[in-house]
CSV table of C-alpha atoms and ligand atoms in Angstrom, one decimal:
chain,number,residue,atom,x,y,z
T,1,MET,CA,31.3,-32.3,-18.9
T,2,GLY,CA,29.4,-35.3,-17.4
T,3,ASP,CA,25.8,-35.3,-16.3
T,4,VAL,CA,24.7,-33.2,-13.4
T,5,ASP,CA,24.9,-35.0,-10.0
T,6,TRP,CA,21.4,-34.2,-8.9
T,7,THR,CA,21.9,-35.4,-5.3
T,8,ALA,CA,24.8,-32.9,-4.9
T,9,ALA,CA,23.0,-30.2,-6.8
T,10,GLY,CA,19.8,-30.7,-4.8
T,11,ALA,CA,21.8,-30.4,-1.5
T,12,GLU,CA,23.5,-27.3,-2.7
T,13,GLY,CA,20.3,-25.6,-3.8
T,14,LEU,CA,18.6,-26.5,-0.5
T,15,ALA,CA,21.5,-25.0,1.5
T,16,CYS,CA,21.2,-21.8,-0.6
T,17,LEU,CA,17.4,-21.7,0.0
T,18,LYS,CA,18.0,-22.1,3.8
T,19,ASP,CA,20.4,-19.2,3.8
T,20,LEU,CA,17.9,-17.0,1.9
T,21,LEU,CA,15.0,-18.0,4.3
T,22,ARG,CA,17.1,-16.9,7.3
T,23,ILE,CA,17.3,-13.4,6.0
T,24,ASP,CA,14.3,-11.4,7.1
T,25,THR,CA,13.1,-9.5,4.1
T,26,SER,CA,9.6,-8.8,5.3
T,27,ASN,CA,8.0,-6.0,3.2
T,28,PRO,CA,7.5,-3.5,4.6
T,29,PRO,CA,10.3,-2.5,5.0
T,30,GLY,CA,11.8,-5.0,2.6
T,31,ASN,CA,15.5,-4.4,3.2
T,32,GLU,CA,16.5,-6.9,0.5
T,33,ARG,CA,20.2,-5.8,0.4
T,34,PRO,CA,21.6,-8.7,2.5
T,35,ALA,CA,19.7,-11.3,0.4
T,36,ALA,CA,20.9,-9.7,-2.9
T,37,GLU,CA,24.5,-9.8,-1.5
T,38,LEU,CA,24.2,-13.4,-0.6
T,39,VAL,CA,23.1,-14.3,-4.2
T,40,ALA,CA,25.9,-12.1,-5.6
T,41,ALA,CA,28.5,-13.9,-3.5
T,42,ALA,CA,27.2,-17.3,-4.6
T,43,LEU,CA,27.4,-16.2,-8.3
T,44,ALA,CA,30.9,-14.7,-7.8
T,45,ARG,CA,32.2,-18.0,-6.4
T,46,GLU,CA,31.4,-19.5,-9.8
T,47,GLY,CA,32.9,-16.6,-11.8
T,48,ILE,CA,29.5,-15.2,-12.8
T,49,PRO,CA,29.4,-11.4,-12.6
T,50,SER,CA,26.3,-9.7,-11.3
T,51,GLN,CA,25.3,-6.2,-10.3
T,52,ILE,CA,23.1,-4.9,-7.5
T,53,LEU,CA,20.9,-1.9,-8.1
T,54,GLU,CA,19.2,0.1,-5.4
T,55,SER,CA,16.1,2.2,-5.9
T,56,ALA,CA,16.4,3.5,-2.3
T,57,PRO,CA,18.8,2.6,0.5
T,58,GLY,CA,18.5,-1.1,1.2
T,59,ARG,CA,16.0,-1.8,-1.6
T,60,ALA,CA,18.3,-3.9,-3.7
T,61,SER,CA,17.7,-5.9,-6.8
T,62,LEU,CA,20.3,-8.2,-8.4
T,63,ILE,CA,20.9,-8.8,-12.1
T,64,ALA,CA,23.1,-11.4,-13.7
T,65,ARG,CA,23.4,-12.6,-17.3
T,66,LEU,CA,24.9,-15.7,-19.0
T,67,LYS,CA,25.7,-14.6,-22.5
T,68,GLY,CA,24.5,-16.6,-25.5
T,69,SER,CA,25.3,-16.4,-29.2
T,70,GLY,CA,22.6,-13.8,-29.6
T,71,ARG,CA,20.8,-15.9,-32.3
T,72,LYS,CA,17.7,-15.8,-30.2
T,73,ALA,CA,16.4,-13.2,-27.8
T,74,PRO,CA,16.9,-13.6,-24.0
T,75,LEU,CA,15.0,-15.5,-21.4
T,76,LEU,CA,14.6,-13.8,-18.0
T,77,LEU,CA,14.3,-15.8,-14.8
T,78,SER,CA,12.8,-13.5,-12.1
T,79,GLY,CA,12.2,-14.1,-8.4
T,80,HIS,CA,11.4,-11.6,-5.7
T,81,LEU,CA,13.6,-11.4,-2.6
T,82,ASP,CA,11.0,-9.7,-0.4
T,83,VAL,CA,8.3,-11.7,1.6
T,84,VAL,CA,5.1,-10.8,3.3
T,85,PRO,CA,5.4,-10.4,7.1
T,86,ALA,CA,4.9,-13.5,9.3
T,87,ASP,CA,3.2,-13.7,12.6
T,88,ALA,CA,5.6,-16.0,14.5
T,89,GLU,CA,3.2,-17.0,17.2
T,90,HIS,CA,1.0,-18.9,14.7
T,91,TRP,CA,3.9,-20.8,13.3
T,92,LYS,CA,5.1,-24.3,14.3
T,93,HIS,CA,8.7,-23.3,13.6
T,94,PRO,CA,10.2,-19.7,13.5
T,95,PRO,CA,9.3,-18.1,10.1
T,96,PHE,CA,13.0,-17.1,9.6
T,97,GLY,CA,14.5,-20.2,11.1
T,98,ALA,CA,14.7,-22.4,7.9
T,99,VAL,CA,13.9,-25.5,10.1
T,100,GLU,CA,13.9,-28.8,8.2
T,101,GLU,CA,11.6,-31.5,9.7
T,102,GLY,CA,9.7,-34.5,8.3
T,103,GLY,CA,10.7,-33.8,4.7
T,104,TYR,CA,9.7,-30.1,4.7
T,105,LEU,CA,11.6,-26.9,5.0
T,106,TRP,CA,9.7,-24.2,7.0
T,107,GLY,CA,10.1,-20.5,6.2
T,108,ARG,CA,8.4,-17.4,5.0
T,109,GLY,CA,9.3,-17.3,1.3
T,110,ALA,CA,9.6,-21.1,1.0
T,111,VAL,CA,7.1,-21.1,-1.9
T,112,ASP,CA,6.7,-17.3,-2.4
T,113,MET,CA,9.3,-17.2,-3.7
T,114,LYS,CA,12.8,-17.6,-2.5
T,115,ASN,CA,12.6,-21.1,-3.9
T,116,MET,CA,12.5,-19.6,-7.4
T,117,VAL,CA,15.5,-17.3,-6.5
T,118,ALA,CA,17.5,-20.3,-5.3
T,119,MET,CA,16.5,-22.5,-8.3
T,120,SER,CA,17.3,-19.7,-10.8
T,121,LEU,CA,20.7,-19.2,-9.1
T,122,GLN,CA,21.4,-22.9,-9.3
T,123,THR,CA,20.3,-23.0,-12.9
T,124,LEU,CA,22.9,-20.3,-13.8
T,125,VAL,CA,25.6,-22.1,-11.8
T,126,LEU,CA,24.9,-25.5,-13.4
T,127,LEU,CA,24.7,-24.0,-16.9
T,128,LYS,CA,28.1,-22.4,-16.3
T,129,ARG,CA,29.7,-25.5,-14.8
T,130,GLN,CA,28.3,-27.8,-17.5
T,131,GLY,CA,29.6,-25.5,-20.2
T,132,VAL,CA,26.3,-25.3,-21.9
T,133,ALA,CA,26.5,-23.3,-25.1
T,134,LEU,CA,23.6,-20.9,-25.4
T,135,ASP,CA,21.6,-19.4,-28.2
T,136,ARG,CA,19.8,-17.0,-25.9
T,137,ASP,CA,21.2,-15.0,-23.1
T,138,VAL,CA,19.8,-16.2,-19.7
T,139,ILE,CA,19.2,-13.3,-17.5
T,140,PHE,CA,18.5,-13.7,-13.8
T,141,ALA,CA,16.8,-11.0,-11.8
T,142,ALA,CA,16.3,-11.3,-8.0
T,143,VAL,CA,14.2,-8.3,-7.2
T,144,ALA,CA,12.9,-6.2,-4.3
T,145,ASP,CA,9.4,-5.1,-3.5
T,146,GLU,CA,7.0,-7.4,-5.3
T,147,GLU,CA,4.8,-7.8,-2.3
T,148,ALA,CA,4.2,-4.0,-2.0
T,149,GLY,CA,3.5,-3.3,-5.7
T,150,CYS,CA,6.9,-3.7,-7.5
T,151,ARG,CA,7.9,0.0,-7.4
T,152,HIS,CA,11.3,-0.5,-5.8
T,153,GLY,CA,12.0,-3.7,-7.8
T,154,SER,CA,10.9,-4.8,-11.2
T,155,LEU,CA,9.1,-1.5,-12.1
T,156,PHE,CA,12.3,0.4,-11.1
T,157,LEU,CA,14.4,-1.9,-13.3
T,158,VAL,CA,12.0,-1.6,-16.2
T,159,ASP,CA,11.8,2.2,-16.0
T,160,ARG,CA,15.5,2.9,-15.2
T,161,HIS,CA,17.5,0.0,-16.5
T,162,PRO,CA,15.4,-1.5,-19.3
T,163,ASP,CA,18.4,-2.9,-21.2
T,164,LEU,CA,19.3,-5.1,-18.3
T,165,VAL,CA,15.9,-6.9,-18.1
T,166,ARG,CA,14.6,-6.7,-21.7
T,167,ALA,CA,13.8,-10.3,-22.8
T,168,GLU,CA,11.5,-12.2,-25.2
T,169,TYR,CA,10.3,-14.4,-22.4
T,170,VAL,CA,10.1,-14.2,-18.6
T,171,LEU,CA,9.5,-17.0,-16.1
T,172,THR,CA,8.4,-15.9,-12.6
T,173,GLU,CA,5.4,-16.7,-10.3
T,174,VAL,CA,2.6,-18.0,-9.9
T,175,GLY,CA,2.5,-21.5,-11.3
T,176,GLY,CA,4.4,-24.7,-11.8
T,177,HIS,CA,3.1,-26.2,-8.6
T,178,THR,CA,1.2,-29.5,-8.5
T,179,LEU,CA,-2.6,-29.1,-8.3
T,180,HIS,CA,-4.4,-32.2,-7.2
T,181,LEU,CA,-8.0,-32.9,-8.1
T,182,GLY,CA,-8.9,-36.4,-6.7
T,183,PRO,CA,-6.4,-38.7,-8.4
T,184,ALA,CA,-5.7,-36.2,-11.3
T,185,ARG,CA,-2.6,-33.9,-11.2
T,186,PHE,CA,-2.1,-30.6,-13.0
T,187,TYR,CA,0.5,-27.9,-13.3
T,188,PRO,CA,-1.2,-24.5,-13.6
T,189,VAL,CA,1.0,-22.1,-15.6
T,190,GLN,CA,0.1,-18.5,-15.2
T,191,VAL,CA,-0.5,-16.8,-18.6
T,192,SER,CA,-2.9,-14.1,-17.5
T,193,GLU,CA,-3.3,-11.7,-14.6
T,194,LYS,CA,-6.2,-9.6,-13.5
T,195,GLY,CA,-6.0,-5.8,-13.6
T,196,LEU,CA,-6.5,-3.5,-10.6
T,197,CYS,CA,-8.7,-0.6,-9.6
T,198,TRP,CA,-8.1,0.7,-6.2
T,199,PHE,CA,-10.9,3.2,-5.4
T,200,GLU,CA,-12.7,5.1,-2.7
T,201,ILE,CA,-16.4,5.3,-2.0
T,202,GLN,CA,-17.4,8.5,-0.2
T,203,ALA,CA,-20.8,9.1,1.4
T,204,GLU,CA,-21.8,12.6,2.5
T,205,GLY,CA,-24.5,14.0,4.8
T,206,PRO,CA,-25.4,16.9,7.0
T,207,PRO,CA,-23.2,17.1,10.2
T,208,GLY,CA,-24.9,17.1,13.5
T,209,HIS,CA,-24.7,16.4,17.2
T,210,GLY,CA,-24.5,12.7,18.2
T,211,SER,CA,-27.2,13.2,20.8
T,212,MET,CA,-29.7,14.1,18.0
T,213,PRO,CA,-29.7,11.3,15.4
T,214,HIS,CA,-30.9,12.2,11.9
T,215,PRO,CA,-31.8,10.0,8.9
T,216,HIS,CA,-29.0,11.1,6.5
T,217,ASN,CA,-26.0,10.1,8.6
T,218,ALA,CA,-23.0,9.7,6.2
T,219,VAL,CA,-21.6,6.8,8.2
T,220,ALA,CA,-24.9,4.8,7.8
T,221,ARG,CA,-25.1,5.7,4.1
T,222,LEU,CA,-21.6,4.4,3.6
T,223,ALA,CA,-22.4,1.3,5.6
T,224,ARG,CA,-25.3,0.5,3.3
T,225,ALA,CA,-23.0,0.8,0.2
T,226,ILE,CA,-20.4,-1.5,1.8
T,227,VAL,CA,-23.0,-4.1,2.7
T,228,ALA,CA,-24.4,-4.0,-0.8
T,229,LEU,CA,-21.0,-4.4,-2.3
T,230,GLN,CA,-20.1,-7.3,0.0
T,231,GLU,CA,-23.4,-9.2,-0.8
T,232,ALA,CA,-23.3,-8.6,-4.6
T,233,ARG,CA,-21.8,-11.0,-7.1
T,234,LEU,CA,-20.6,-8.8,-10.0
T,235,PRO,CA,-21.5,-9.9,-13.5
T,236,GLN,CA,-19.7,-12.9,-14.9
T,237,HIS,CA,-17.1,-12.5,-17.7
T,238,ASN,CA,-15.8,-15.8,-19.2
T,239,THR,CA,-12.3,-15.4,-20.8
T,240,GLU,CA,-10.8,-17.9,-23.1
T,241,VAL,CA,-7.9,-18.7,-20.7
T,242,VAL,CA,-10.3,-19.4,-17.8
T,243,SER,CA,-12.8,-21.4,-19.9
T,244,ARG,CA,-10.0,-23.6,-21.2
T,245,PHE,CA,-8.6,-24.0,-17.7
T,246,ILE,CA,-12.0,-25.1,-16.2
T,247,ARG,CA,-12.6,-27.5,-19.1
T,248,ALA,CA,-9.1,-29.0,-18.8
T,249,LEU,CA,-9.6,-29.6,-15.1
T,250,ALA,CA,-13.0,-31.1,-15.7
T,251,ALA,CA,-11.7,-33.5,-18.4
T,252,LYS,CA,-9.5,-35.3,-15.9
T,253,ALA,CA,-11.4,-34.7,-12.7
T,254,PRO,CA,-13.3,-37.5,-11.0
T,255,PHE,CA,-17.1,-37.4,-10.6
T,256,PRO,CA,-18.9,-35.2,-9.7
T,257,GLN,CA,-16.4,-32.4,-10.3
T,258,ASN,CA,-16.1,-33.5,-14.0
T,259,ARG,CA,-19.8,-32.7,-14.4
T,260,LEU,CA,-20.0,-29.6,-12.1
T,261,LEU,CA,-16.9,-27.6,-13.2
T,262,PRO,CA,-18.1,-26.8,-16.7
T,263,LEU,CA,-21.4,-25.6,-15.4
T,264,LEU,CA,-19.5,-22.7,-13.8
T,265,LEU,CA,-19.1,-21.3,-17.3
T,266,ASN,CA,-22.9,-21.1,-17.6
T,267,ARG,CA,-23.9,-17.7,-16.3
T,268,ALA,CA,-27.4,-18.9,-15.4
T,269,LEU,CA,-26.1,-21.7,-13.1
T,270,SER,CA,-22.7,-20.5,-11.9
T,271,GLY,CA,-24.0,-18.3,-9.0
T,272,ALA,CA,-25.9,-21.1,-7.3
T,273,LEU,CA,-23.1,-23.6,-8.0
T,274,THR,CA,-20.4,-21.2,-6.6
T,275,ARG,CA,-22.5,-20.9,-3.4
T,276,ARG,CA,-22.6,-24.7,-3.1
T,277,LEU,CA,-18.9,-24.9,-3.7
T,278,GLU,CA,-18.2,-22.2,-1.1
T,279,ALA,CA,-19.9,-24.4,1.5
T,280,ARG,CA,-17.8,-27.5,0.6
T,281,ASN,CA,-14.4,-26.1,-0.4
T,282,LEU,CA,-14.2,-22.4,0.3
T,283,GLU,CA,-10.6,-21.9,-0.9
T,284,GLN,CA,-11.3,-23.5,-4.3
T,285,ALA,CA,-14.6,-21.7,-4.6
T,286,LEU,CA,-13.0,-18.3,-3.9
T,287,GLY,CA,-10.3,-18.9,-6.5
T,288,LEU,CA,-12.7,-19.9,-9.2
T,289,ASN,CA,-15.1,-17.0,-8.4
T,290,ALA,CA,-12.3,-14.5,-8.7
T,291,MET,CA,-11.4,-16.0,-12.2
T,292,LEU,CA,-14.9,-15.4,-13.5
T,293,ARG,CA,-15.8,-11.9,-12.5
T,294,ASN,CA,-14.5,-8.5,-11.4
T,295,THR,CA,-14.3,-8.3,-7.6
T,296,ALA,CA,-14.2,-5.5,-5.0
T,297,SER,CA,-13.1,-5.9,-1.4
T,298,PRO,CA,-13.7,-3.0,1.1
T,299,THR,CA,-10.5,-2.8,3.2
T,300,MET,CA,-10.0,0.6,4.9
T,301,LEU,CA,-12.5,2.8,6.6
T,302,THR,CA,-12.4,6.5,7.6
T,303,ALA,CA,-15.1,8.6,9.3
T,304,GLY,CA,-15.5,11.1,12.1
T,305,LYS,CA,-13.1,12.7,14.6
T,306,LYS,CA,-15.2,12.9,17.7
T,307,ILE,CA,-17.6,10.4,19.2
T,308,ASN,CA,-20.4,13.0,19.8
T,309,VAL,CA,-20.3,14.6,16.3
T,310,ILE,CA,-22.1,13.1,13.3
T,311,PRO,CA,-19.5,13.6,10.5
T,312,SER,CA,-20.3,15.1,7.1
T,313,ALA,CA,-18.4,12.5,5.2
T,314,ALA,CA,-17.4,8.8,5.5
T,315,THR,CA,-15.1,6.9,3.1
T,316,VAL,CA,-14.0,3.4,2.4
T,317,GLN,CA,-11.1,2.3,0.3
T,318,VAL,CA,-11.8,-0.7,-1.9
T,319,ASP,CA,-9.5,-3.2,-3.6
T,320,GLY,CA,-11.0,-3.8,-7.0
T,321,ARG,CA,-9.7,-6.4,-9.5
T,322,LEU,CA,-10.6,-6.5,-13.1
T,323,ILE,CA,-10.9,-9.4,-15.6
T,324,PRO,CA,-8.5,-8.9,-18.5
T,325,GLY,CA,-10.5,-7.1,-21.3
T,326,GLN,CA,-12.7,-5.2,-18.9
T,327,THR,CA,-12.2,-1.4,-18.9
T,328,LEU,CA,-12.1,0.9,-16.0
T,329,ASP,CA,-15.4,2.5,-17.2
T,330,SER,CA,-17.2,-0.9,-17.5
T,331,PHE,CA,-16.0,-1.9,-14.0
T,332,LEU,CA,-17.1,1.4,-12.4
T,333,ASP,CA,-20.5,0.9,-14.1
T,334,GLU,CA,-20.8,-2.4,-12.4
T,335,ILE,CA,-19.9,-0.9,-9.0
T,336,ARG,CA,-22.3,2.0,-9.5
T,337,ALA,CA,-25.1,-0.4,-10.2
T,338,VAL,CA,-24.5,-2.0,-6.8
T,339,VAL,CA,-23.8,1.0,-4.5
T,340,GLY,CA,-26.2,3.4,-6.2
T,341,ASP,CA,-25.9,7.1,-6.9
T,342,ASP,CA,-26.0,8.1,-3.2
T,343,VAL,CA,-22.2,7.8,-2.9
T,344,ARG,CA,-19.2,9.2,-4.8
T,345,LEU,CA,-16.6,6.9,-6.5
T,346,THR,CA,-13.0,8.1,-6.9
T,347,VAL,CA,-10.3,6.0,-8.5
T,348,LEU,CA,-7.0,6.0,-6.7
T,349,ASP,CA,-4.9,3.7,-8.8
T,350,ASP,CA,-5.5,1.4,-11.7
T,351,HIS,CA,-4.0,-0.8,-14.4
T,352,PRO,CA,-5.6,-3.2,-16.9
T,353,GLY,CA,-5.3,-7.0,-16.8
T,354,THR,CA,-3.0,-8.9,-19.1
T,355,THR,CA,-3.1,-12.1,-21.1
T,356,PHE,CA,0.0,-13.6,-22.7
T,357,GLU,CA,0.0,-15.8,-25.8
T,358,SER,CA,0.1,-19.4,-24.6
T,359,LYS,CA,0.8,-21.1,-27.9
T,360,THR,CA,4.6,-20.5,-27.9
T,361,ASP,CA,7.8,-22.4,-28.1
T,362,LEU,CA,8.4,-21.8,-24.4
T,363,PHE,CA,5.0,-23.2,-23.4
T,364,ALA,CA,5.7,-26.3,-25.6
T,365,ALA,CA,9.1,-26.6,-23.9
T,366,ILE,CA,7.4,-26.4,-20.4
T,367,ALA,CA,5.0,-29.2,-21.5
T,368,ARG,CA,7.9,-31.4,-22.7
T,369,VAL,CA,9.9,-31.1,-19.5
T,370,LEU,CA,6.9,-31.8,-17.3
T,371,GLU,CA,6.0,-34.8,-19.4
T,372,ARG,CA,9.5,-36.1,-18.7
T,373,HIS,CA,9.3,-35.5,-14.9
T,374,ASP,CA,5.6,-36.1,-14.1
T,375,PRO,CA,4.2,-38.0,-17.2
T,376,GLU,CA,0.6,-38.3,-15.8
T,377,ALA,CA,0.2,-34.7,-15.0
T,378,LEU,CA,-1.1,-32.0,-17.4
T,379,PRO,CA,0.2,-28.4,-17.7
T,380,VAL,CA,-2.7,-26.0,-17.9
T,381,PRO,CA,-2.6,-22.2,-18.7
T,382,TYR,CA,-4.5,-20.2,-16.1
T,383,MET,CA,-5.2,-16.8,-14.7
T,384,ILE,CA,-4.4,-15.4,-11.3
T,385,PRO,CA,-6.6,-12.9,-9.4
T,386,GLY,CA,-3.6,-10.8,-8.3
T,387,PHE,CA,-0.6,-9.3,-10.2
T,388,THR,CA,3.1,-10.2,-10.2
T,389,ASP,CA,6.4,-8.8,-11.5
T,390,ALA,CA,5.0,-9.9,-15.0
T,391,PHE,CA,3.0,-6.7,-14.8
T,392,ALA,CA,6.3,-4.7,-15.0
T,393,TYR,CA,8.1,-6.9,-17.6
T,394,GLN,CA,5.2,-6.9,-20.0
T,395,LYS,CA,5.8,-3.1,-20.4
T,396,LEU,CA,9.0,-4.1,-22.3
T,397,GLY,CA,7.0,-6.5,-24.6
T,398,ALA,CA,8.0,-9.7,-22.8
T,399,ILE,CA,5.7,-12.8,-22.8
T,400,CYS,CA,5.6,-13.8,-19.1
T,401,TYR,CA,4.6,-17.1,-17.6
T,402,GLY,CA,4.2,-18.0,-14.0
T,403,PHE,CA,6.3,-21.1,-13.7
T,404,ALA,CA,8.3,-21.7,-10.6
T,405,PRO,CA,8.2,-25.5,-10.6
T,406,VAL,CA,7.6,-27.4,-7.3
T,407,ARG,CA,6.2,-30.8,-6.8
T,408,LEU,CA,3.6,-30.8,-4.0
T,409,ASP,CA,2.0,-33.8,-2.2
T,410,PRO,CA,-1.8,-33.9,-2.2
T,411,GLU,CA,-2.1,-32.8,1.4
T,412,LEU,CA,-0.1,-29.5,0.8
T,413,SER,CA,-2.2,-26.9,-0.9
T,414,PHE,CA,-0.2,-24.2,-2.7
T,415,SER,CA,-2.8,-21.5,-2.1
T,416,ARG,CA,-2.9,-22.1,1.6
T,417,MET,CA,1.0,-21.9,1.8
T,418,TYR,CA,0.9,-18.7,-0.1
T,419,HIS,CA,1.1,-15.8,2.5
T,420,GLY,CA,-0.2,-18.3,5.1
T,421,HIS,CA,1.0,-19.5,8.5
T,422,ASP,CA,3.5,-22.4,8.4
T,423,GLU,CA,4.7,-21.7,4.8
T,424,ARG,CA,6.9,-24.7,3.8
T,425,ILE,CA,8.2,-26.6,0.9
T,426,PRO,CA,8.7,-30.3,0.5
T,427,VAL,CA,12.5,-30.9,0.3
T,428,ALA,CA,12.1,-33.5,-2.5
T,429,GLY,CA,9.6,-31.3,-4.3
T,430,PHE,CA,12.0,-28.4,-4.3
T,431,ALA,CA,14.9,-30.6,-5.7
T,432,TRP,CA,12.4,-31.8,-8.4
T,433,GLY,CA,11.6,-28.2,-9.3
T,434,MET,CA,15.3,-27.3,-9.5
T,435,ARG,CA,15.9,-30.1,-12.0
T,436,VAL,CA,12.8,-29.2,-14.0
T,437,LEU,CA,13.8,-25.5,-14.2
T,438,TYR,CA,17.4,-26.3,-15.2
T,439,GLU,CA,16.4,-28.8,-17.9
T,440,LEU,CA,13.8,-26.4,-19.3
T,441,VAL,CA,16.3,-23.5,-19.5
T,442,ARG,CA,19.0,-25.8,-20.9
T,443,ASP,CA,16.6,-27.2,-23.6
T,444,PHE,CA,15.1,-23.8,-24.4
T,445,CYS,CA,18.2,-21.7,-24.5
T,446,GLY,CA,20.9,-24.2,-25.3
T,447,ARG,CA,22.4,-24.3,-28.8
T,448,GLY,CA,20.0,-26.5,-30.7
P,501,ZN,ZN1,5.3,-13.8,-4.8
């Protein structure tokens, strides 16, 4: 077989991404089945078998596998088919229209993460067409339900069909996008995810008539706890991944970031510095802040049934996120220190954070392929404040990285695209990512 014709392959991948973007898989309700069927049909045209598994009607995930010699353990490429809902009135182009304009392709899922689904699909197709002999199986999973907690997608596969997705390594979100810092360019690769603690704060007090205010009103007690939580900055916990990430950014960043960034690791200075950064670049500051400490965001309130009755209880649900290595107990101690003993804490759901080894053959292969396609940029392991399907696959012992390559121009911020209005992907940057992913998989899994 000759070399891949990247102009043709890019056009083919782009057409596939457009087809995927035109299928509304907003979660809830998800309804990923038509998207899974589209991927299955594209694989079938190339003679690649796949299977679609449903955890509930319409909640479909697809699995395909290119067999290798079995000398090495499999690599899994995973992308989720569902997207977060889009508010069409705030978009320049319809969120499910897949409109191409000015070098960009608009659509909910363009970077999160139907691009990875299309790229992974094209990678399998090209490996097959090129007749690449493999030492590792290459598994492709296009899964449901990542945006609502993975239960109907990767968690379902891991629990019910573990043999289909068991792999030594997994590539999924969030990472592989260009991060610009002045003239310096980086490719963050996710190797660590924060854990989660969803909990409830309940305040109680004597009931009463609304016409006769009393000082122990449960609603006011709860409000005090919420304000305290909102205004507090929880203690800082520097992890190795985040310390290295910040130092790596600083080493290539222009002045004054090169001086200021490392100071974030200094507990005595980082609070004041973060406040200054929040005033200048809020998005960046929030991201860095979430990498350095446990966080807690109040999100849902419940109290009272009638306007003229002081209720005996008021509750708020809180989205808490834990730095890897922090325990549930240590987190709750931090919360207790802020909200006091006047209110009750109840944990609703929790799981610990994860950090994967970043000194691996796969990471080295990622660095080599990026060196080839963007020599001046630096790949850097980093931590994300949320969780991804990696949280499911790590239960089977996989080392998971967030690497869905896409080359972004300086004016396009990945974090603003992510779940934002006008989500879009540069057409050239998508084609670039497709080539990077294909070459990475070919180099890493091909017979050496
Ligand atoms: Zn995603």
